[in-house]
XYZ file of C-alpha atoms in Angstrom:
715
model
C -12.230 4.415 -11.256
C -10.231 1.533 -9.584
C -11.474 -1.986 -10.558
C -10.942 -2.908 -6.798
C -10.300 -0.937 -3.704
C -6.662 -0.644 -2.914
C -6.113 -3.068 -0.082
C -3.979 -3.911 2.826
C -4.218 -7.684 3.303
C -4.840 -9.962 4.581
C -6.852 -8.824 7.643
C -6.637 -11.504 10.341
C -9.285 -12.255 12.966
C -11.518 -14.589 14.490
C -12.647 -18.285 14.143
C -10.871 -21.517 14.928
C -13.437 -23.703 16.706
C -13.421 -26.345 19.390
C -15.743 -29.433 18.955
C -19.312 -28.433 18.641
C -18.722 -24.928 20.247
C -17.695 -21.428 18.938
C -14.642 -19.918 20.412
C -12.823 -16.762 19.265
C -9.483 -17.297 17.693
C -7.865 -16.171 14.588
C -8.255 -16.997 10.747
C -7.860 -15.150 7.560
C -10.152 -12.372 6.384
C -10.375 -10.220 3.336
C -8.097 -7.273 2.853
C -8.880 -3.772 3.978
C -9.367 -0.957 1.278
C -9.093 2.566 2.079
C -8.884 6.031 0.273
C -10.276 9.524 0.313
C -12.877 11.770 -1.456
C -14.578 15.049 -2.784
C -17.368 17.137 -4.351
C -18.194 20.803 -4.510
C -17.163 24.197 -5.909
C -16.436 25.772 -9.253
C -13.499 23.522 -10.384
C -10.324 24.700 -12.194
C -10.182 24.047 -15.867
C -7.559 23.128 -18.074
C -7.463 24.119 -21.801
C -4.334 23.142 -23.563
C -1.586 24.422 -21.557
C -3.398 27.178 -19.813
C -4.456 27.007 -16.245
C -7.661 28.514 -15.064
C -9.237 28.318 -11.740
C -7.785 27.778 -8.307
C -9.488 28.306 -4.932
C -9.268 30.978 -2.166
C -8.713 29.627 1.419
C -8.041 32.030 4.254
C -7.807 34.997 1.950
C -4.960 33.307 -0.158
C -5.106 32.067 -3.575
C -4.090 28.439 -3.618
C -3.784 25.642 -6.102
C -2.226 25.372 -9.587
C -3.345 28.976 -10.718
C -1.055 30.375 -8.131
C 1.945 28.242 -9.276
C 1.326 29.033 -12.985
C 1.946 32.826 -12.370
C 5.666 31.927 -12.012
C 6.041 28.420 -13.488
C 4.552 29.037 -16.961
C 6.500 26.304 -18.722
C 5.939 23.761 -16.049
C 2.209 24.552 -15.971
C 1.914 24.341 -19.772
C 3.581 20.902 -19.655
C 1.314 19.645 -16.748
C -1.754 20.926 -18.747
C -1.122 18.446 -21.209
C -0.955 15.526 -18.792
C -3.455 13.080 -17.738
C -2.991 14.432 -14.149
C -4.485 17.767 -15.294
C -7.296 15.999 -16.761
C -7.841 13.241 -13.991
C -11.294 14.883 -13.223
C -13.294 17.554 -14.920
C -16.763 18.901 -15.318
C -18.908 17.685 -18.254
C -17.993 19.434 -21.414
C -18.556 19.802 -25.150
C -16.308 16.776 -25.871
C -18.559 14.327 -23.858
C -21.141 12.462 -25.855
C -24.640 13.903 -25.794
C -25.875 10.524 -24.205
C -23.744 11.187 -21.237
C -26.264 13.796 -19.938
C -28.702 10.991 -18.954
C -27.153 7.801 -18.505
C -29.535 4.849 -18.256
C -28.432 2.210 -15.755
C -29.713 -0.313 -13.123
C -30.181 1.606 -9.988
C -29.701 0.490 -6.306
C -33.050 -1.549 -6.360
C -32.222 -3.165 -9.745
C -34.563 -0.885 -11.710
C -33.205 0.752 -14.916
C -33.657 4.526 -15.014
C -31.824 7.636 -16.201
C -29.196 9.270 -14.135
C -27.737 12.657 -14.712
C -23.978 12.906 -14.099
C -22.232 15.989 -12.704
C -18.622 15.434 -13.558
C -16.128 13.207 -15.510
C -13.277 10.969 -14.124
C -10.512 9.826 -16.190
C -8.636 11.070 -19.284
C -6.988 8.419 -21.420
C -8.127 5.767 -22.401
C -11.764 6.041 -20.818
C -14.063 8.300 -19.107
C -16.361 7.485 -16.335
C -19.189 9.651 -15.143
C -19.959 10.677 -11.553
C -23.606 10.560 -10.505
C -24.955 12.227 -7.175
C -26.514 9.886 -4.606
C -27.998 10.280 -1.029
C -25.622 10.894 1.743
C -23.237 13.094 -0.140
C -21.969 10.223 -2.352
C -20.856 10.382 -5.942
C -20.965 7.046 -7.651
C -18.950 6.182 -10.560
C -20.826 4.806 -13.702
C -20.579 1.363 -14.903
C -20.870 2.657 -18.435
C -17.643 4.227 -19.568
C -16.897 6.297 -22.851
C -13.927 5.276 -25.005
C -12.882 8.530 -26.637
C -10.621 6.984 -29.217
C -13.408 4.392 -30.383
C -16.279 6.773 -29.835
C -18.325 4.221 -28.066
C -19.678 3.192 -24.718
C -18.656 0.010 -23.052
C -19.115 -1.797 -19.663
C -15.972 -1.333 -17.312
C -16.949 -4.548 -15.275
C -17.383 -7.076 -18.041
C -19.553 -9.143 -15.855
C -22.756 -9.082 -14.149
C -23.082 -7.395 -10.762
C -26.377 -7.411 -8.873
C -27.800 -4.243 -7.243
C -26.950 -4.403 -3.553
C -23.590 -5.946 -3.968
C -20.436 -4.084 -2.876
C -19.056 -4.135 -6.323
C -22.295 -2.923 -8.147
C -21.759 0.532 -9.537
C -24.120 1.931 -6.898
C -22.143 -0.027 -4.018
C -19.316 1.055 -1.881
C -16.483 -0.058 -4.030
C -17.722 2.319 -6.769
C -18.094 5.394 -4.336
C -15.949 8.215 -5.560
C -15.618 9.878 -2.141
C -13.695 6.792 -0.644
C -12.336 4.988 -3.780
C -11.416 7.720 -6.324
C -11.178 11.131 -5.192
C -7.817 11.066 -3.283
C -5.988 10.308 -6.531
C -8.086 12.219 -8.970
C -8.286 15.412 -6.972
C -6.116 17.583 -4.818
C -6.033 17.976 -0.965
C -9.135 15.869 -0.435
C -10.734 15.595 2.955
C -13.183 12.607 2.811
C -15.533 13.842 5.761
C -17.129 10.652 6.348
C -19.622 10.475 9.343
C -20.005 6.925 10.368
C -22.868 7.501 12.625
C -24.859 9.163 9.863
C -23.428 7.225 7.089
C -22.688 10.119 4.987
C -19.939 12.045 3.376
C -19.151 15.956 3.559
C -16.184 15.786 1.164
C -14.045 18.751 0.225
C -11.255 19.323 -2.212
C -8.799 22.135 -3.322
C -8.947 21.198 -6.932
C -10.913 18.662 -8.936
C -7.796 17.319 -10.775
C -4.244 16.448 -9.761
C -2.752 19.852 -9.278
C 0.430 21.224 -8.484
C 0.201 20.935 -4.608
C -0.838 17.242 -4.962
C 2.908 16.610 -5.741
C 4.644 19.518 -4.423
C 2.668 20.288 -1.318
C 1.419 23.664 -0.307
C 5.099 24.911 0.020
C 4.548 28.023 2.125
C 8.115 28.843 2.321
C 8.513 28.623 -1.338
C 5.468 30.905 -1.866
C 7.151 33.485 0.443
C 10.078 33.584 -1.954
C 12.213 30.962 -0.162
C 14.995 29.329 -2.304
C 14.716 25.819 -0.843
C 13.616 22.972 -3.177
C 9.917 22.331 -2.649
C 10.170 18.543 -2.699
C 13.431 16.635 -1.496
C 14.662 14.409 -4.464
C 14.756 11.315 -2.214
C 11.007 11.568 -1.472
C 9.823 11.957 -5.030
C 8.870 8.359 -5.303
C 6.887 8.530 -2.148
C 4.696 11.078 -3.847
C 4.160 8.906 -6.955
C 3.512 5.790 -4.706
C 0.809 7.666 -2.777
C -1.486 7.006 -5.807
C 0.563 4.544 -7.921
C 0.210 1.721 -5.305
C -2.259 -0.655 -4.129
C -2.498 0.503 -0.606
C -4.645 1.130 2.459
C -4.769 4.717 3.749
C -3.657 4.854 7.455
C -4.169 8.673 8.039
C -5.767 10.580 5.188
C -3.121 13.254 5.847
C -0.131 12.480 3.588
C 1.698 15.581 2.444
C 4.290 15.537 -0.306
C 7.759 15.391 1.215
C 6.580 12.881 3.908
C 7.325 9.234 3.908
C 4.832 6.926 2.001
C 4.928 4.346 4.707
C 4.020 6.828 7.451
C 0.552 7.232 5.806
C -0.183 4.019 3.743
C 0.231 0.286 4.114
C 1.031 -1.321 0.623
C -0.018 -4.723 -0.628
C 2.977 -6.910 -1.147
C 3.570 -10.228 -2.830
C 2.097 -12.626 -0.501
C -0.085 -15.756 -0.440
C -3.219 -13.769 -1.471
C -4.290 -13.619 -5.182
C -3.339 -9.861 -5.395
C -0.059 -10.665 -7.321
C 1.121 -13.686 -9.087
C 3.620 -15.778 -7.039
C 6.501 -14.506 -9.209
C 5.529 -10.991 -8.389
C 3.867 -10.019 -11.678
C 0.852 -7.976 -11.408
C -2.582 -9.770 -11.238
C -5.334 -7.663 -9.590
C -5.449 -3.983 -10.217
C -2.088 -3.394 -8.515
C -0.785 -0.218 -9.927
C 3.050 0.121 -10.170
C 4.781 0.645 -6.731
C 5.110 -2.977 -5.451
C 6.245 -4.406 -8.757
C 8.720 -1.595 -9.018
C 10.374 -1.809 -5.548
C 10.763 -5.499 -6.180
C 12.637 -4.923 -9.424
C 16.491 -4.855 -9.897
C 15.976 -1.401 -11.510
C 14.764 0.111 -8.229
C 17.454 -1.789 -6.280
C 20.035 -0.079 -8.641
C 18.665 3.346 -7.845
C 16.336 3.985 -10.861
C 13.414 6.179 -9.763
C 10.151 7.268 -11.489
C 11.525 10.512 -12.936
C 14.301 8.686 -14.602
C 11.759 7.607 -17.104
C 8.724 9.877 -16.687
C 8.722 13.737 -17.036
C 7.469 14.782 -13.698
C 4.982 17.411 -15.351
C 3.638 15.818 -18.429
C 4.005 12.176 -17.070
C 5.127 11.206 -20.529
C 8.297 9.136 -21.170
C 11.450 11.263 -21.315
C 12.482 9.395 -24.542
C 10.318 7.499 -27.055
C 10.282 3.732 -27.421
C 13.452 1.779 -27.086
C 15.528 4.727 -26.868
C 14.410 5.223 -23.280
C 15.796 1.758 -22.327
C 18.942 1.931 -24.550
C 20.095 5.108 -22.701
C 21.283 2.715 -19.895
C 21.015 -0.853 -21.411
C 23.536 -0.893 -24.381
C 22.925 -3.789 -26.709
C 24.197 -4.576 -30.369
C 22.345 -2.812 -33.147
C 19.303 -4.651 -34.408
C 18.895 -6.726 -31.048
C 19.803 -9.772 -33.133
C 21.801 -11.514 -30.452
C 19.202 -10.556 -27.734
C 15.819 -10.641 -29.307
C 14.704 -13.651 -31.407
C 11.939 -11.607 -33.140
C 12.644 -10.329 -36.646
C 12.739 -6.673 -36.745
C 9.311 -5.283 -37.487
C 7.777 -8.596 -36.756
C 5.249 -7.097 -34.524
C 4.812 -3.349 -34.210
C 5.580 -1.888 -30.795
C 7.079 -5.111 -29.289
C 10.423 -3.620 -28.382
C 11.966 -3.788 -24.883
C 8.693 -3.275 -23.099
C 6.986 -6.159 -25.049
C 9.030 -8.725 -23.088
C 10.134 -6.815 -19.982
C 6.998 -4.788 -19.068
C 4.090 -7.004 -20.355
C 0.673 -5.392 -20.389
C -2.401 -6.330 -18.220
C -5.647 -4.902 -19.519
C -7.849 -3.384 -16.666
C -11.376 -2.043 -16.826
C -11.684 -3.847 -20.108
C -9.801 -1.176 -22.063
C -6.935 0.206 -19.912
C -3.732 -1.407 -20.797
C -0.923 -1.032 -18.163
C 2.706 -2.121 -18.159
C 4.006 -4.215 -15.289
C 6.926 -2.223 -13.695
C 8.676 -5.370 -12.202
C 10.958 -5.303 -15.443
C 10.907 -9.060 -15.515
C 13.274 -11.343 -17.340
C 11.045 -13.509 -19.514
C 10.906 -16.982 -18.138
C 7.992 -19.295 -19.290
C 8.672 -21.744 -16.368
C 6.548 -19.893 -13.705
C 3.634 -19.773 -16.066
C 3.389 -23.740 -15.772
C 2.599 -23.135 -12.058
C -0.290 -20.574 -12.726
C 1.213 -17.296 -13.648
C 1.188 -15.533 -16.975
C 3.937 -16.052 -19.494
C 5.216 -13.153 -21.705
C 5.643 -15.433 -24.648
C 2.208 -16.881 -24.626
C 0.471 -13.460 -24.074
C 1.261 -12.936 -27.827
C 1.683 -16.482 -29.069
C -1.774 -17.470 -27.863
C -1.747 -20.536 -30.075
C 1.122 -22.001 -28.233
C 1.364 -23.419 -24.574
C 4.009 -22.786 -21.883
C 5.972 -25.955 -22.670
C 6.619 -24.637 -26.199
C 7.497 -21.280 -24.852
C 9.939 -22.787 -22.272
C 11.515 -24.797 -25.030
C 12.005 -21.980 -27.311
C 13.238 -19.603 -24.542
C 15.959 -22.165 -23.436
C 16.990 -22.798 -26.981
C 17.595 -19.067 -27.521
C 18.992 -17.897 -24.221
C 19.875 -21.065 -22.441
C 19.001 -21.987 -18.829
C 16.664 -19.188 -17.453
C 16.750 -20.458 -13.911
C 17.101 -17.435 -11.675
C 15.844 -15.473 -8.634
C 12.377 -14.913 -10.250
C 11.816 -18.660 -10.908
C 13.013 -19.648 -7.376
C 10.841 -17.045 -5.770
C 7.764 -18.131 -7.627
C 8.371 -21.740 -6.608
C 8.776 -20.914 -2.902
C 5.617 -19.044 -2.796
C 3.697 -21.788 -4.619
C 4.967 -24.129 -2.148
C 3.875 -21.982 0.683
C 0.399 -21.819 -0.867
C 0.365 -25.635 -1.034
C 1.725 -25.867 2.551
C 4.796 -27.696 1.241
C 7.294 -27.978 3.982
C 10.161 -28.297 1.517
C 10.082 -24.524 0.871
C 10.554 -23.647 4.514
C 14.298 -23.695 4.346
C 14.511 -21.771 1.037
C 12.121 -19.077 2.302
C 14.079 -18.686 5.471
C 17.087 -18.132 3.250
C 15.268 -15.671 1.088
C 14.176 -13.731 4.259
C 17.655 -13.582 5.469
C 19.584 -12.694 2.416
C 17.552 -11.765 -0.710
C 19.200 -8.512 -1.707
C 15.913 -6.786 -2.473
C 13.782 -5.824 0.539
C 10.406 -6.253 -1.116
C 11.343 -9.968 -1.649
C 12.426 -10.435 1.779
C 9.083 -8.986 2.890
C 7.487 -11.530 0.466
C 9.315 -14.461 2.060
C 7.923 -13.326 5.494
C 4.454 -13.410 4.071
C 5.045 -16.919 2.647
C 6.360 -18.112 6.035
C 2.917 -17.302 7.496
C 2.047 -20.689 6.435
C 4.510 -22.310 8.714
C 4.188 -20.359 12.011
C 3.747 -23.504 14.015
C 7.546 -24.213 13.417
C 9.843 -22.807 16.192
C 12.601 -22.013 13.719
C 10.248 -19.933 11.602
C 9.001 -17.916 14.530
C 12.639 -17.302 15.623
C 13.661 -16.221 12.143
C 10.730 -13.879 11.820
C 11.537 -12.268 15.304
C 15.003 -11.823 14.166
C 13.921 -10.205 10.889
C 12.146 -7.361 12.886
C 15.763 -5.828 12.903
C 15.709 -5.591 9.036
C 16.693 -2.165 7.907
C 13.986 -1.987 5.187
C 10.607 -1.041 6.789
C 8.655 -3.160 4.131
C 10.272 -6.105 5.751
C 9.455 -5.136 9.240
C 5.830 -4.372 8.024
C 5.402 -7.725 6.582
C 7.091 -9.575 9.478
C 4.840 -7.685 11.783
C 1.805 -8.858 9.900
C 2.990 -12.528 9.856
C 3.893 -12.661 13.586
C 0.526 -10.954 14.443
C -1.038 -14.310 13.603
C 0.720 -15.968 16.524
C 0.793 -13.183 19.062
C -0.382 -15.647 21.767
C 3.291 -16.757 21.966
C 4.767 -14.606 24.709
C 8.082 -14.205 22.904
C 6.158 -12.859 19.778
C 3.877 -10.576 21.820
C 7.054 -8.996 23.513
C 8.841 -8.505 19.987
C 5.533 -6.808 18.653
C 5.432 -4.585 21.639
C 8.896 -3.341 20.979
C 7.916 -2.768 17.444
C 5.147 -0.486 18.560
C 8.040 2.206 18.762
C 9.242 1.623 15.252
C 10.069 4.935 13.574
C 7.753 3.957 10.536
C 3.905 4.310 11.134
C 3.073 1.406 8.883
C 5.176 -0.930 10.822
C 3.862 0.376 14.085
C 0.147 -0.157 13.055
C 0.923 -3.602 11.792
C 2.465 -4.526 15.238
C -0.434 -2.794 17.011
C -2.816 -4.856 14.867
C -1.031 -8.087 16.078
C -1.256 -7.350 19.727
C -4.392 -5.156 19.846
C -6.074 -7.495 22.322
C -2.833 -7.406 24.585
C -1.929 -3.807 24.223
C -0.667 -1.828 27.137
C -2.598 1.472 27.961
C -1.265 4.622 26.396
C 0.468 2.791 23.319
C 0.467 5.608 20.696
C 0.696 2.833 17.972
C -2.555 1.322 19.084
C -4.176 4.819 18.852
C -2.852 4.926 15.242
C -4.221 1.572 14.475
C -7.576 2.592 15.912
C -7.598 5.814 13.814
C -6.859 3.762 10.856
C -9.973 1.680 11.549
C -12.086 4.752 12.159
C -10.920 6.344 9.045
C -11.837 3.298 6.999
C -15.341 2.803 8.761
C -16.954 2.974 5.280
C -15.282 -0.123 4.221
C -16.695 -3.491 5.134
C -13.314 -5.159 5.600
C -12.348 -2.515 8.118
C -15.623 -2.988 9.996
C -14.860 -6.778 9.944
C -11.649 -6.074 11.647
C -13.071 -3.536 14.103
C -15.859 -5.987 15.059
C -13.438 -8.749 15.601
C -11.423 -6.581 17.830
C -14.466 -5.818 19.832
C -15.149 -9.437 20.152
C -11.672 -10.088 21.483
C -12.051 -7.247 23.896
C -15.032 -8.843 25.511
C -17.656 -6.613 23.923
C -19.914 -8.944 21.703
C -22.737 -6.476 21.798
C -20.672 -3.972 19.900
C -19.043 -6.462 17.768
C -22.518 -7.608 16.641
C -23.511 -3.943 15.909
C -20.402 -3.266 13.862
C -20.519 -6.674 12.014
C -24.144 -6.162 10.989
C -23.226 -2.892 9.384
C -20.398 -4.610 7.487
C -22.942 -7.163 6.258
C -25.425 -4.430 5.263
C -22.599 -2.809 3.128
C -21.636 -5.974 1.601
C -24.358 -8.756 1.746
C -22.512 -10.932 -0.853
C -19.447 -11.502 1.259
C -19.495 -15.023 2.876
C -16.655 -13.971 5.011
C -18.659 -11.117 6.713
C -21.631 -13.466 7.472
C -19.096 -15.830 8.941
C -17.620 -13.279 11.184
C -21.193 -12.115 12.321
C -21.934 -15.735 13.121
C -18.989 -15.826 15.497
C -20.145 -12.769 17.158
C -23.634 -13.810 17.512
C -22.600 -17.128 18.905
C -20.536 -15.359 21.611
C -23.346 -13.034 22.226
C -25.611 -15.926 22.947
C -27.572 -16.133 19.774
C -26.769 -19.629 18.369
C -29.838 -19.697 16.098
C -29.080 -16.511 14.518
C -25.368 -17.616 14.160
C -26.385 -20.830 12.503
C -28.591 -18.600 10.110
C -25.624 -16.414 9.052
C -23.609 -19.619 8.279
C -26.309 -20.979 6.169
C -26.215 -17.811 4.078
C -22.335 -18.100 4.033
C -22.242 -21.375 2.585
C -24.849 -20.512 -0.200
C -22.511 -17.597 -1.129
C -19.344 -19.862 -1.122
C -20.387 -23.420 -1.527
C -16.776 -24.860 -1.986
C -15.291 -23.445 1.182
C -14.816 -26.548 3.401
C -14.133 -24.403 6.461
C -17.521 -22.546 6.178
C -19.254 -26.022 6.018
C -17.292 -27.115 9.009
C -18.361 -23.947 11.095
C -22.022 -24.560 9.984
C -21.871 -28.005 11.138
C -20.757 -26.808 14.573
C -23.453 -24.283 14.609
C -26.140 -26.777 13.736
C -24.878 -29.010 16.580
C -25.034 -26.077 18.947
C -28.802 -25.564 18.188
C -29.336 -29.313 18.591
C -29.843 -30.192 14.911
C -27.348 -33.285 14.786
C -28.906 -34.470 11.399
C -28.083 -31.050 9.904
C -24.594 -30.884 11.536
C -23.789 -34.502 10.054
C -24.880 -33.465 6.605
C -22.618 -30.291 6.900
C -19.675 -32.323 8.120
C -20.166 -34.791 5.229
C -20.057 -31.852 2.813
C -16.943 -30.593 4.663
C -15.266 -33.914 4.061
C -16.309 -34.114 0.355
C -14.389 -30.744 -0.214
C -11.495 -31.614 2.046
C -10.980 -35.432 3.012
C -8.083 -34.663 5.182
C -10.226 -32.238 7.515
C -9.260 -33.787 11.096
C -11.724 -31.782 12.991
C -14.601 -32.568 10.593
C -13.636 -36.412 11.105
C -13.475 -35.930 14.826
C -16.867 -34.173 15.253
C -18.451 -36.752 12.903
C -17.175 -39.480 15.201
C -18.408 -37.731 18.259
C -21.954 -37.307 16.675
C -22.053 -40.970 15.633
C -21.110 -42.087 19.217
C -23.794 -39.825 20.601
C -26.271 -41.419 18.289
C -25.182 -44.964 19.189
C -23.446 -45.875 15.910
C -20.195 -47.262 17.413
C -18.509 -48.626 14.289
C -19.035 -45.328 12.408
C -17.751 -43.375 15.346
C -14.461 -45.448 15.612
C -13.982 -45.191 11.843
C -14.499 -41.361 11.845
C -12.163 -40.958 14.926
C -9.475 -43.151 13.302
C -9.643 -41.078 10.126
C -9.238 -37.960 12.363
C -6.151 -39.282 14.140
C -4.717 -40.303 10.681
C -5.088 -36.673 9.551
C -3.781 -35.036 12.756
C -1.625 -37.575 14.622
C -0.170 -34.993 16.796
C -3.333 -33.461 18.068
C -3.912 -34.647 21.663
C -7.594 -33.817 21.872
C -8.328 -35.745 18.640
C -6.335 -38.782 20.068
C -8.109 -38.467 23.377
C -11.391 -38.499 21.600
C -10.487 -41.863 20.108
C -9.256 -43.219 23.357
C -12.377 -42.288 25.320
C -14.556 -43.779 22.540
C -12.526 -46.995 22.677
C -12.805 -47.293 26.357
C -16.696 -46.500 26.174
C -17.138 -49.447 23.728
C -15.116 -51.887 25.933
C -11.886 -51.852 23.773
C -9.642 -51.173 26.870
C -6.455 -52.364 25.363
C -6.663 -49.840 22.458
C -7.980 -47.181 24.614
C -4.900 -47.448 26.836
C -2.580 -47.426 23.818
C -4.229 -44.136 22.461
C -4.101 -42.620 26.126
C -0.340 -43.350 26.354
C -0.006 -41.632 22.960
C -1.862 -38.656 24.229
C 0.437 -38.329 27.118
C 3.458 -38.431 25.024
C 1.939 -35.337 23.334
C 0.661 -33.733 26.534
C 1.926 -35.303 29.699
C -0.526 -33.328 31.781
C -3.634 -34.522 29.946
C -5.982 -35.411 32.680
C -8.490 -37.270 30.690
C -5.747 -39.652 29.328
C -4.329 -39.938 32.851
C -7.765 -41.037 34.154
C -8.098 -43.901 31.592
C -4.669 -45.168 32.603
C -5.773 -44.870 36.313
C -8.639 -47.146 35.626
């Protein structure tokens, strides 16, 4: 079971606020998860290399049994793979205690549950437990067959009712696991009934999962059943952190026509240098590697049927990378210093997921301790845990010399984007224009999202929509969608609605969803994507915000209430519902949702700021003042918090406090004409006319048509 739903992120919607009032605008939301599902008939079984089972559809035997009749050797090899054992019925190898797992249920009460199937092969097994609504939930307790013991896959406390609890949506097999543990999965989710009617061809990763149904091949055709240039698209369909756009991927089709991958961006999905961080699988790291850029593909290293390496240990790497015997000039570790360190120890470091599932990073990194000083993991100190990054950097430079290179530069740029450092704008623009690897040009586009208010950034991103790599166009469309109110950007995104790649079209449609022209097929694709993921709270978040933008607050409230019911522990969902309720005319309910949000996420200054506006909206200026002060404790340069604090102080006849707060607001945002006008009008009201005139003139330099400032000067 995946530790986290595969995601497309970040979703963008809803909430910049004017003084003391809610208005709909755009801000960052959580990413969208998506996947398919199953449950039903007598499943095929695998014993050694022998295939048994299959299924009859339309009078024709389908599935791996049909293939094994002619391809015995391939079937035998596949039968030994983890793919063939990805899911199975309970059997004699399962511990006797698996028949009645004791766990905390949906209401938090411990009781015994009876599993019906097993998911996973090596290194752990989890158990599938039936629930209402056609759901199968994946157990929190997992069995380690090598150690012969039970363990908790989470490693942390999760409360009943949370999305991430084993009874919650993040652990629902139908939507989170089945598409990659079974074959030809049809999720069958009914949003109105909130239930699943899931079907599969095989409860395992069978032949057609990678080769497709291949009807011509079955009729005796000699054509290859999978074009070599599309093999990696098949692998990526499961070995990527991605959102599912269609639920209809067929082997041989383009990955990006059915999935939206997570890329290296400003989220915490990957480390800034591209190393895996969350449960990211292999695809994104791999397409960002020099290996992939040089033409290496999955089957160059992995046997397509056993999924095992085609050569053992360092022999696999040395087939292409020749070094001197013993590695002495290349590797500072004495031979045999640590069993198994080899090439992959430094170039494919391991991250452990689900407590006991070690996975190699497929970015094929050149070890460089420097990025770790900025928050990323360092290969050296993963093993040398008693040392720090400074030691590792000194040792590495003593052995290999200056390690400055593309990885370090990319990491520093993304870290700068995260910090809002304008010094990285020019390097990011250069990376967007000239990085030889498309995935890193896409990453530059994601980093430039932080600087969309700059005209050169917008222009460069519009030009990058012509990039030949669809990953870049996909990332650029996502970035520009945050500024679609700009007519030039809206026009560029509308042109992108005709892009040949569906993921790009959907990203463009997402950006102009409130401006779309009737009949745009890409907008219909986007809507189908949201409908397909209607069992995911983040998709409901996005759908609700779309309803709000379209002027349907009633529908927005309905959808967002459902999202909150799915994931009551999400502060972002309560925040989004508050925006919808405010537009709907329910300010008291909006304030209550924001009170819940700040309790869930007490260190987010934006949530406290929005709570302050909501409290002011219901007339509680004391509570609003307290929330604004909390905002400023968390972010002392929050210009709008200072501004609203000044307005409240002025309204409550505290003139000195009002002027102090408004001056702090101007200091934090000197180019905001509304904030400067707030100071000008307050100065005028307090009889400080000279200062008011000076500020009014400053406002008019920023906005020559500002009527309020003109009125002050006219007096």
